[in-house]
mmCIF file of C-alpha atoms in Angstrom:
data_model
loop_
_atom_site.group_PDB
_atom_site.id
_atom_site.type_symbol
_atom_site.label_atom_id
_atom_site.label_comp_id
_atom_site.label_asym_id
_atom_site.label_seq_id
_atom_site.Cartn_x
_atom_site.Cartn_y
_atom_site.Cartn_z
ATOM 1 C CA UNK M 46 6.046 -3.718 29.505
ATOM 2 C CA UNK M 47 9.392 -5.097 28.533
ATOM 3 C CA UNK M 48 9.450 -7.255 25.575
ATOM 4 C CA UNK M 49 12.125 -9.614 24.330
ATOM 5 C CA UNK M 50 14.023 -9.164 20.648
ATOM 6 C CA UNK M 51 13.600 -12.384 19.835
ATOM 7 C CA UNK M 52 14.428 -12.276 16.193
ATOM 8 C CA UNK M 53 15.979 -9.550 14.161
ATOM 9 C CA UNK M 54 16.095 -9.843 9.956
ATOM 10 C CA UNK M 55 17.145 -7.412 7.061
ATOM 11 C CA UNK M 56 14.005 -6.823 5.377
ATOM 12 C CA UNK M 57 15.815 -4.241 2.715
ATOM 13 C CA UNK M 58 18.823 -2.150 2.238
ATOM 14 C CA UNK M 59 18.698 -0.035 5.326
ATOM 15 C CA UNK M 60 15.597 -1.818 6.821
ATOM 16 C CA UNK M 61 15.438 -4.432 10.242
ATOM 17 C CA UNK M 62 12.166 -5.686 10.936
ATOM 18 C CA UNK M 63 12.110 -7.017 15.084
ATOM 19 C CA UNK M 64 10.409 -9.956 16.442
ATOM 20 C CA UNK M 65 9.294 -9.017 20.015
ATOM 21 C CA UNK M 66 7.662 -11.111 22.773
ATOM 22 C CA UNK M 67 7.346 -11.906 26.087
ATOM 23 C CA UNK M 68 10.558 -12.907 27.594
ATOM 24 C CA UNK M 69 8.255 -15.109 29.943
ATOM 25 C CA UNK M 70 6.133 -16.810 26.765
ATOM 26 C CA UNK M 71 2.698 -14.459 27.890
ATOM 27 C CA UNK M 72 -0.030 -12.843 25.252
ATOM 28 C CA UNK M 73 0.732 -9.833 24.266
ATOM 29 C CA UNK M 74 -2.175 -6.779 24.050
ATOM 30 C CA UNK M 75 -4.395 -7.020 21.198
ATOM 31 C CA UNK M 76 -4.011 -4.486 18.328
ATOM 32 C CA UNK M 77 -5.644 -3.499 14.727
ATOM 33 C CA UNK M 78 -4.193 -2.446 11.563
ATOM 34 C CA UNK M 79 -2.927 0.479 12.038
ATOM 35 C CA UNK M 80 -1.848 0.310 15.248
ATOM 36 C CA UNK M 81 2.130 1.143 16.385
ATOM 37 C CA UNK M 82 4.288 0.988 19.658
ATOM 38 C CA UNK M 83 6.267 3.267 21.811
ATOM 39 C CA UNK M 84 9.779 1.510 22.162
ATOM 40 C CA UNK M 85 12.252 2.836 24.726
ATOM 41 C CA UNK M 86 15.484 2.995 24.016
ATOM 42 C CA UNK M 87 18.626 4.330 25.640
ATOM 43 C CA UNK M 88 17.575 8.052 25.813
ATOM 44 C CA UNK M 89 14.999 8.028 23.284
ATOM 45 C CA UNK M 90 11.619 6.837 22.760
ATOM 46 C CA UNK M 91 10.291 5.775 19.092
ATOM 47 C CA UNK M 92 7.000 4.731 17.741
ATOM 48 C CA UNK M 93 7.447 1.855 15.146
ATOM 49 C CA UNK M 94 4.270 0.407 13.019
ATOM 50 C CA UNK M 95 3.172 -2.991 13.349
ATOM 51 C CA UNK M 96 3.281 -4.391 10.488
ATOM 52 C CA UNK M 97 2.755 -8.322 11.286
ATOM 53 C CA UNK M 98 -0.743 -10.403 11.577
ATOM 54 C CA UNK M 99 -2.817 -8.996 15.032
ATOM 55 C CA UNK M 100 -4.099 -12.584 15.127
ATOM 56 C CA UNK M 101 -0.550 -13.944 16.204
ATOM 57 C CA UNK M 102 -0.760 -12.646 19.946
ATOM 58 C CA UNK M 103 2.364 -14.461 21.050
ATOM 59 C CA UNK M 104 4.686 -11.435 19.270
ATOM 60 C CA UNK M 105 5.364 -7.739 17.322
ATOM 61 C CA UNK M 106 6.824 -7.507 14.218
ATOM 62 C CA UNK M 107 7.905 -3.860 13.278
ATOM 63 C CA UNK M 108 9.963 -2.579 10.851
ATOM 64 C CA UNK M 109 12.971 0.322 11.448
ATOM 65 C CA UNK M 110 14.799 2.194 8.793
ATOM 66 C CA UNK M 111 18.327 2.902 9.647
ATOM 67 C CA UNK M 112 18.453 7.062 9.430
ATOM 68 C CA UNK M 113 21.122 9.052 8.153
ATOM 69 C CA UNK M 114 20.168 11.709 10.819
ATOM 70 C CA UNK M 115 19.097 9.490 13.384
ATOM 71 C CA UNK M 116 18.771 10.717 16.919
ATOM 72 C CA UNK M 117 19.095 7.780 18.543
ATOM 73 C CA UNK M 118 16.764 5.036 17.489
ATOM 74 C CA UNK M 119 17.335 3.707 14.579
ATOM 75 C CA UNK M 120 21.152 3.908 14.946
ATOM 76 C CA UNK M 121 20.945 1.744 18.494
ATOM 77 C CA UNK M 122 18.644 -0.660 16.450
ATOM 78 C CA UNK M 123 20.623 -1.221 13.871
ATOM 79 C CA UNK M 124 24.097 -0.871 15.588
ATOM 80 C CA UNK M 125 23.446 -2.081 18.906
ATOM 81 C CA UNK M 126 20.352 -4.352 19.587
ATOM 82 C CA UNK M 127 20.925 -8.047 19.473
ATOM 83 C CA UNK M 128 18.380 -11.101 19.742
ATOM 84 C CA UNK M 129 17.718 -11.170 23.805
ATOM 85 C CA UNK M 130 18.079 -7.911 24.447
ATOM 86 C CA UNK M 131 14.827 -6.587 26.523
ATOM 87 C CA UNK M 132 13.116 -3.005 25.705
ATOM 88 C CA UNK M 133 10.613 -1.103 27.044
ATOM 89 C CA UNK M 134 7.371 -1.548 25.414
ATOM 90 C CA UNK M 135 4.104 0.926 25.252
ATOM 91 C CA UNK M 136 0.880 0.790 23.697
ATOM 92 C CA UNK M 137 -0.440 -0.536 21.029
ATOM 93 C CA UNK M 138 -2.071 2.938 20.305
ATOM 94 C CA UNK M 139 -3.898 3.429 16.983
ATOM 95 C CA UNK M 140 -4.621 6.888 15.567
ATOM 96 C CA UNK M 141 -4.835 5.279 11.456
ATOM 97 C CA UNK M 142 -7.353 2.626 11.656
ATOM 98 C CA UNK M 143 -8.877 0.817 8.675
ATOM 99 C CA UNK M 144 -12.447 2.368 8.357
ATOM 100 C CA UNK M 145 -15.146 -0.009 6.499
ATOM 101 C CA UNK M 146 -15.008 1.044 2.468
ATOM 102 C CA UNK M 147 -16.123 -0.320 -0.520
ATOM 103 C CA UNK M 148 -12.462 -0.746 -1.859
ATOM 104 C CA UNK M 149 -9.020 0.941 -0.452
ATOM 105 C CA UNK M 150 -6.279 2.439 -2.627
ATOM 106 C CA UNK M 151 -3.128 2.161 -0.110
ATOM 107 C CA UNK M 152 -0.243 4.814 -1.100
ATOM 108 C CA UNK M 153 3.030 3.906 0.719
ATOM 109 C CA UNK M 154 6.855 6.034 0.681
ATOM 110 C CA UNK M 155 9.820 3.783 2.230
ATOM 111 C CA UNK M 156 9.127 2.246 5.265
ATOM 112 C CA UNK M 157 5.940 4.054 5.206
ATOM 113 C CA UNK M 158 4.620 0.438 3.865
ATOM 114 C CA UNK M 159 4.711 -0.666 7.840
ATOM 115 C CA UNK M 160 1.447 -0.230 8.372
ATOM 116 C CA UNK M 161 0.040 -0.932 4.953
ATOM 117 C CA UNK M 162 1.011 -4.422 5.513
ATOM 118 C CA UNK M 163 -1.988 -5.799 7.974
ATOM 119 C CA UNK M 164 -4.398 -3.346 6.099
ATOM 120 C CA UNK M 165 -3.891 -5.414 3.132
ATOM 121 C CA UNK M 166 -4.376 -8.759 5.020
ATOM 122 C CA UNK M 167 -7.261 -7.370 6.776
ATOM 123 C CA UNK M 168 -8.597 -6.171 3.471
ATOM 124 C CA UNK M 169 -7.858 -9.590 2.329
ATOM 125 C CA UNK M 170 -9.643 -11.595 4.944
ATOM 126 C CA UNK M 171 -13.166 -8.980 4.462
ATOM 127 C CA UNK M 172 -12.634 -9.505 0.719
ATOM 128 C CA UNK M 173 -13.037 -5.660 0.084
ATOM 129 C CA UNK M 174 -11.174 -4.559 -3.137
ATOM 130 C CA UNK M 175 -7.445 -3.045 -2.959
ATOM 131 C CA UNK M 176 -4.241 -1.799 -4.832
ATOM 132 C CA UNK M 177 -1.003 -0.610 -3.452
ATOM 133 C CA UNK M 178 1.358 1.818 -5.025
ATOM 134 C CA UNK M 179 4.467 1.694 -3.219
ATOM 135 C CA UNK M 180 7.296 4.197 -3.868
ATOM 136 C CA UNK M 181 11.126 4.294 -2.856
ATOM 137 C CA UNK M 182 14.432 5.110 -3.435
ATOM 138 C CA UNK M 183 15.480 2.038 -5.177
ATOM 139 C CA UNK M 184 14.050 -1.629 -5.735
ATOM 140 C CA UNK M 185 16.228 -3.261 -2.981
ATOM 141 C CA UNK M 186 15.785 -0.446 -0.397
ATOM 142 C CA UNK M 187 11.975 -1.442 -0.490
ATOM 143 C CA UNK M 188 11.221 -3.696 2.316
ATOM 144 C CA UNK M 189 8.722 -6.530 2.519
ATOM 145 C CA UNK M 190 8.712 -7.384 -1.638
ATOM 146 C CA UNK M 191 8.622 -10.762 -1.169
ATOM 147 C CA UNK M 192 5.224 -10.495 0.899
ATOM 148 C CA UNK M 193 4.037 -8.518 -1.565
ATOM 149 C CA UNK M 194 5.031 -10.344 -4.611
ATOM 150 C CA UNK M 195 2.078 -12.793 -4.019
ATOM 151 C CA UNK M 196 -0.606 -10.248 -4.740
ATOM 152 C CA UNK M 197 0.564 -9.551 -8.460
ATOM 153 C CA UNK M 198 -0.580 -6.430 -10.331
ATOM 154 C CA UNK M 199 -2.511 -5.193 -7.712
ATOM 155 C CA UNK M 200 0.532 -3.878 -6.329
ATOM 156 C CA UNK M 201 2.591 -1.747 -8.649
ATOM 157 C CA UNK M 202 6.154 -1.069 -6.984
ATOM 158 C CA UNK M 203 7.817 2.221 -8.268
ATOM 159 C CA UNK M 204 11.808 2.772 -7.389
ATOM 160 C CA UNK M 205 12.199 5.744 -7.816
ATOM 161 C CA UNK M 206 15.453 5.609 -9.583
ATOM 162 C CA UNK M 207 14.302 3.532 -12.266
ATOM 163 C CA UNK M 208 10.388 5.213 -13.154
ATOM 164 C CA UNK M 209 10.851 8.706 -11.107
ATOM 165 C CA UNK M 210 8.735 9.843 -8.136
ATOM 166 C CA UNK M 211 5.092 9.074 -8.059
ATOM 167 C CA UNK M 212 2.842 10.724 -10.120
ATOM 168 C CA UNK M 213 0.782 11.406 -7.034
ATOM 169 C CA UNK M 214 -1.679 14.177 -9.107
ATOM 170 C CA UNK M 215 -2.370 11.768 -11.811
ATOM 171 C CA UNK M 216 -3.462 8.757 -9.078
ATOM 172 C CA UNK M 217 -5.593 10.902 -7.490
ATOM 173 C CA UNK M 218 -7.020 13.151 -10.488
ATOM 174 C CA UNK M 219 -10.245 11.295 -10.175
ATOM 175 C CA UNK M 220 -11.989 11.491 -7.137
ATOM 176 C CA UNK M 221 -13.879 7.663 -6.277
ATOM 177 C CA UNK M 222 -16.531 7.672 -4.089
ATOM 178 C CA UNK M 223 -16.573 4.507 -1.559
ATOM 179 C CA UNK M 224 -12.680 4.852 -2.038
ATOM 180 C CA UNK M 225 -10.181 5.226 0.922
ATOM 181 C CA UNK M 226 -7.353 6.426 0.417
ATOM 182 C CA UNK M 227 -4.482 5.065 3.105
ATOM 183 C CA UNK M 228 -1.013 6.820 2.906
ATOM 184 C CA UNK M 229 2.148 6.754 5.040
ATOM 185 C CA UNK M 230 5.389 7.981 4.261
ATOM 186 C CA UNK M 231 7.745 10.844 3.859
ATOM 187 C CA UNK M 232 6.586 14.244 4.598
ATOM 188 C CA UNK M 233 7.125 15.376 1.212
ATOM 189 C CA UNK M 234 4.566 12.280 -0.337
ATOM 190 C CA UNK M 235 1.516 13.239 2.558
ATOM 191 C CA UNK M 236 1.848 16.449 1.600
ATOM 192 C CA UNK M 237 1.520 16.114 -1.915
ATOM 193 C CA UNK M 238 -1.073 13.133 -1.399
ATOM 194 C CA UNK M 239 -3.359 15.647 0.703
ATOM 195 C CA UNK M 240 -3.204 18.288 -1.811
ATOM 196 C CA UNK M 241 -3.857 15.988 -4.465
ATOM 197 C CA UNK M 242 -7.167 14.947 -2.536
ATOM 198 C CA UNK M 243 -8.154 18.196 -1.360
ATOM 199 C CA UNK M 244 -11.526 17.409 -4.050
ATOM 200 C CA UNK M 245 -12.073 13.803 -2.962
ATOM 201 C CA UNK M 246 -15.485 13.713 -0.961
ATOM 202 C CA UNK M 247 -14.470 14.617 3.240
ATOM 203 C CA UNK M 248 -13.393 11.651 5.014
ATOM 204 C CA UNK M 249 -11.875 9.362 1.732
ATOM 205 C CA UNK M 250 -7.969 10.696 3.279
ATOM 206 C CA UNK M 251 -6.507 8.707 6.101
ATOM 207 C CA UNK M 252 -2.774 9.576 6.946
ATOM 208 C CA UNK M 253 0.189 8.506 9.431
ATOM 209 C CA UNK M 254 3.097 11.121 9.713
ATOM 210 C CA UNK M 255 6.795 9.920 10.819
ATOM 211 C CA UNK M 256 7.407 13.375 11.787
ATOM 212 C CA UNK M 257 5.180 16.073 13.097
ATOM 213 C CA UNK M 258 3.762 18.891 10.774
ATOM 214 C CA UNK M 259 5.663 22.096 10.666
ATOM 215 C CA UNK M 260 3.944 24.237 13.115
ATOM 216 C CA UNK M 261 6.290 27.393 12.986
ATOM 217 C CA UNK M 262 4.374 29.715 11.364
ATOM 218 C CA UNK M 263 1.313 29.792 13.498
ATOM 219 C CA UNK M 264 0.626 32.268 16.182
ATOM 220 C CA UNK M 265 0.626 31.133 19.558
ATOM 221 C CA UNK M 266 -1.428 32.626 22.502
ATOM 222 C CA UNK M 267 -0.658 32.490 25.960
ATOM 223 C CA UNK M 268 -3.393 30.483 27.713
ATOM 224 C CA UNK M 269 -4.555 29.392 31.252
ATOM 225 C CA UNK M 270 -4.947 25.811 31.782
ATOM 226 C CA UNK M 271 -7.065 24.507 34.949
ATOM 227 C CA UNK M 272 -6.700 20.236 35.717
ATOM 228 C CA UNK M 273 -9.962 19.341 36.921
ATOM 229 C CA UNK M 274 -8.417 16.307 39.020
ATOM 230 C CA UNK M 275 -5.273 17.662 40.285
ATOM 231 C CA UNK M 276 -6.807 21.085 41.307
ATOM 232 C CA UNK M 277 -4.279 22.752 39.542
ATOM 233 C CA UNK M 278 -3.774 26.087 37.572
ATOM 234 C CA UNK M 279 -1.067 27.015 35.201
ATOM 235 C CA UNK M 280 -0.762 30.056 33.098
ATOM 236 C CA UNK M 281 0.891 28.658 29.718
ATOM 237 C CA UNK M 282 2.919 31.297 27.984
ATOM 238 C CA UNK M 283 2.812 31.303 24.066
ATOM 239 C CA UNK M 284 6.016 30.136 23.601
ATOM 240 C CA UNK M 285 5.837 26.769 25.776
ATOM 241 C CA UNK M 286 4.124 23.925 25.161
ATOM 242 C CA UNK M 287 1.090 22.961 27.572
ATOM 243 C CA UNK M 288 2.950 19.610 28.101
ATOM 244 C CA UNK M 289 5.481 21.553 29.430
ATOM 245 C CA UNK M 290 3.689 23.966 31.378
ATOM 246 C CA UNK M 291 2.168 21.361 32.999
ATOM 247 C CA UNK M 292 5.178 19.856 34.012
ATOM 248 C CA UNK M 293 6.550 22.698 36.119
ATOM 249 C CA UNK M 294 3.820 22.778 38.260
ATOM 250 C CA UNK M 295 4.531 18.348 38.915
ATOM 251 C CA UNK M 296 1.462 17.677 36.660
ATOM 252 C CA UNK M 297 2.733 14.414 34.813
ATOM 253 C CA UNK M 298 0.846 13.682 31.730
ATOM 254 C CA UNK M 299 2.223 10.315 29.893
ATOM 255 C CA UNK M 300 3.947 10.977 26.302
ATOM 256 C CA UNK M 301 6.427 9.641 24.197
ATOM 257 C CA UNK M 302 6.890 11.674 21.325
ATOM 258 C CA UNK M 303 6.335 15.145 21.848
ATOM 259 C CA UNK M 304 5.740 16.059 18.788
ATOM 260 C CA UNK M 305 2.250 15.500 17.776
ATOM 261 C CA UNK M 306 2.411 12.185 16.049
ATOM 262 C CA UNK M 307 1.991 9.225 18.690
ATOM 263 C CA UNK M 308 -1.374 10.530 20.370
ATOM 264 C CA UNK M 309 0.270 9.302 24.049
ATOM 265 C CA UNK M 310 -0.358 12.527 25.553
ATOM 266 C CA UNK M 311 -3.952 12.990 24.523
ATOM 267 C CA UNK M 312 -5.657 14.439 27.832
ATOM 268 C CA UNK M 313 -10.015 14.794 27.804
ATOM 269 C CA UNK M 314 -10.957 18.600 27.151
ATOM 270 C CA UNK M 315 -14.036 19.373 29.543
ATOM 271 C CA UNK M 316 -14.544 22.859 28.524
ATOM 272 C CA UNK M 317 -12.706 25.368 26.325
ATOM 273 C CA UNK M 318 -12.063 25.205 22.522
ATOM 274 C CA UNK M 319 -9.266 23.155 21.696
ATOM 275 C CA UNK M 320 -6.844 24.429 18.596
ATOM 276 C CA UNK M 321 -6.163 20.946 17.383
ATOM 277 C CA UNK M 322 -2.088 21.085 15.817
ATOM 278 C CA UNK M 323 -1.517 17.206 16.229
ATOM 279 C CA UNK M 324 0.089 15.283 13.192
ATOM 280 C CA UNK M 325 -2.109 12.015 13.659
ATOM 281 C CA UNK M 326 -5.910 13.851 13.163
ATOM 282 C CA UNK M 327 -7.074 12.645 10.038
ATOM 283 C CA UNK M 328 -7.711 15.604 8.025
ATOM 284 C CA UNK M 329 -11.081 17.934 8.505
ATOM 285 C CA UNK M 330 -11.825 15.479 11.694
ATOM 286 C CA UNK M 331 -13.072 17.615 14.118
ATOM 287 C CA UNK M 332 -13.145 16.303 17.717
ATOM 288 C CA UNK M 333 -12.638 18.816 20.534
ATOM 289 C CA UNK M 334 -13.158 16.083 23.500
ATOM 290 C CA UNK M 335 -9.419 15.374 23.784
ATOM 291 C CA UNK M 336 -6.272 17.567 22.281
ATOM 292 C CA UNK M 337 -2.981 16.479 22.095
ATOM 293 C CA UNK M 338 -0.859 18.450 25.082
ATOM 294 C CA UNK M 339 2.648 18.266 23.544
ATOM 295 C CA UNK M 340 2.033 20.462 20.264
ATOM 296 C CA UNK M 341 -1.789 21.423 20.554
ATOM 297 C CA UNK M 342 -3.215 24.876 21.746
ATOM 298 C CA UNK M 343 -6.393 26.595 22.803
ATOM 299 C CA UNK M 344 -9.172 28.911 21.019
ATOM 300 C CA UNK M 345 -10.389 30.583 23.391
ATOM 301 C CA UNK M 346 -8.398 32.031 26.955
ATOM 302 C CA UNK M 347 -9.089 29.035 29.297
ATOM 303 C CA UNK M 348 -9.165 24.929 29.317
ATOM 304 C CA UNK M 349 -10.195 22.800 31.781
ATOM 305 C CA UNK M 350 -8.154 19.344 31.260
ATOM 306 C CA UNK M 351 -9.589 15.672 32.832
ATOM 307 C CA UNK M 352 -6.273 15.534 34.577
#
């Protein structure tokens, strides 16, 4: 769908959060904390969090850091995009929903507070107990302080230039059952966060990558892919993706990323062993109906794919 910038504000140093709507004034899909879009830009497609309230239909509010290394997105955001300009819209998809708990601790690097934002409200509005500990750079390249500023100590705001990086072992030295934990950030902070709760019961980690998880070390076998649908056979060697593979052979299978972190190009497994290597799986969740095509392999020599 194409949506309208309507509004466009600096949120931080570095950070632009966008109003979208309907150009024509229509309801836009429902979504859930947690949710993000796929936004199309010239060249490029980018997911971006929601981060405003689900219950105001009539527009998206997300968040976009300006990066250094940018390949594309952020730069045209921040450079180029102007109130009225129209962009391709997809989704909402959401792989890091808020799962019932008895209270939440939210962990949140940079603009990896995004989706934090309508956890807290929804946490808020079910009255379930909550603390945020936000980490960044510095205090003014933090977006969204002001929202935050109404919640008092229950949010504890760390620049990292004035009290050093998180002390991610120490938050998460004690293990809480009925606790979920909620992180999004840097690579570098979900790492450490998962090792750090590697003795938290199975389940209490929930997680949203920017980037996909380095899959270069792991040992790739050629494998034979058969769409159910399509009537189609493709032999996918081990170094091409099945995405890929499928494409040669005119099998079109909707994506946006390609790299394991929007879930867009999730296709239904109907018999094989999937080798799950997605970045949006929580961790130790184990579900073999559906695997990721862009990153994600096979176990054993054969799929069959819904497609």
């Amino acid at each position: 769908m194409d949506l309208m910038i309507r509004a466009m504000r600096v949120e931080a140093d570095g950070v632009l959060s966008l109003e979208l709507v309907d150009p024509e004034g229509g309801i836009l899909p429902e979504w859930t904390a947690g949710a993000h879009i796929d936004v199309g830009l010239p060249d490029v497609v980018r997911q971006y969090s929601l981060c405003g309230d689900p219950a105001d239909r009539d527009r998206y509010v997300v968040g976009v850091l300006a990066e250094p290394q940018s390949r594309g997105g952020s730069s045209y955001i921040h450079d180029e995009a102007r109130p009225g300009d129209l962009v391709e819209v997809g989704g909402p998809r959401n792989h890091f929903a808020l799962v019932p708990a008895k209270r939440y601790l939210f962990i949140a690097g940079g603009i990896g507070i995004t989706p934090i934002l309508p956890m807290i409200r929804q946490a808020e509005a079910e009255r379930v107990p909550w603390r945020l500990v936000y980490g960044g750079r510095t205090r003014t390249s933090m977006a969204f302080r002001d929202l935050l500023a109404a919640h008092g100590d229950r949010v504890l705001i760390q620049p990292e230039d004035e009290t050093g990086r998180l002390d991610i072992p120490g938050l998460l030295a004690d293990p809480e059952e009925g606790t979920a934990v909620y992180c999004c950030g840097p690579t570098g902070l979900i790492d450490a966060v998962e090792g750090a709760c590697e003795s938290w019961p199975e389940g209490a980690l929930n997680v949203e990558r920017f980037a996909g998880k380095d899959l270069s070390g792991l040992v790739s076998a050629p494998v034979k892919v058969r769409c159910a649908k399509s009537e189609v056979t493709v032999d996918v060697a081990a170094d091409e993706s099945i995405l890929d593979a499928l494409e040669t052979v005119g099998i079109s299978v909707a994506n946006a990323c390609r790299d394991g972190v929007c879930g867009s190009c999730e296709v239904r497994v109907l018999q094989g062993e999937p080798d799950h290597r997605d970045s949006f799986r929580a961790p130790g969740e184990d579900d073999d109906a559906a695997l990721a095509v862009c990153v994600s392999r096979a176990r054993t020599p054969e799929l069959v794919l819904d497609i």
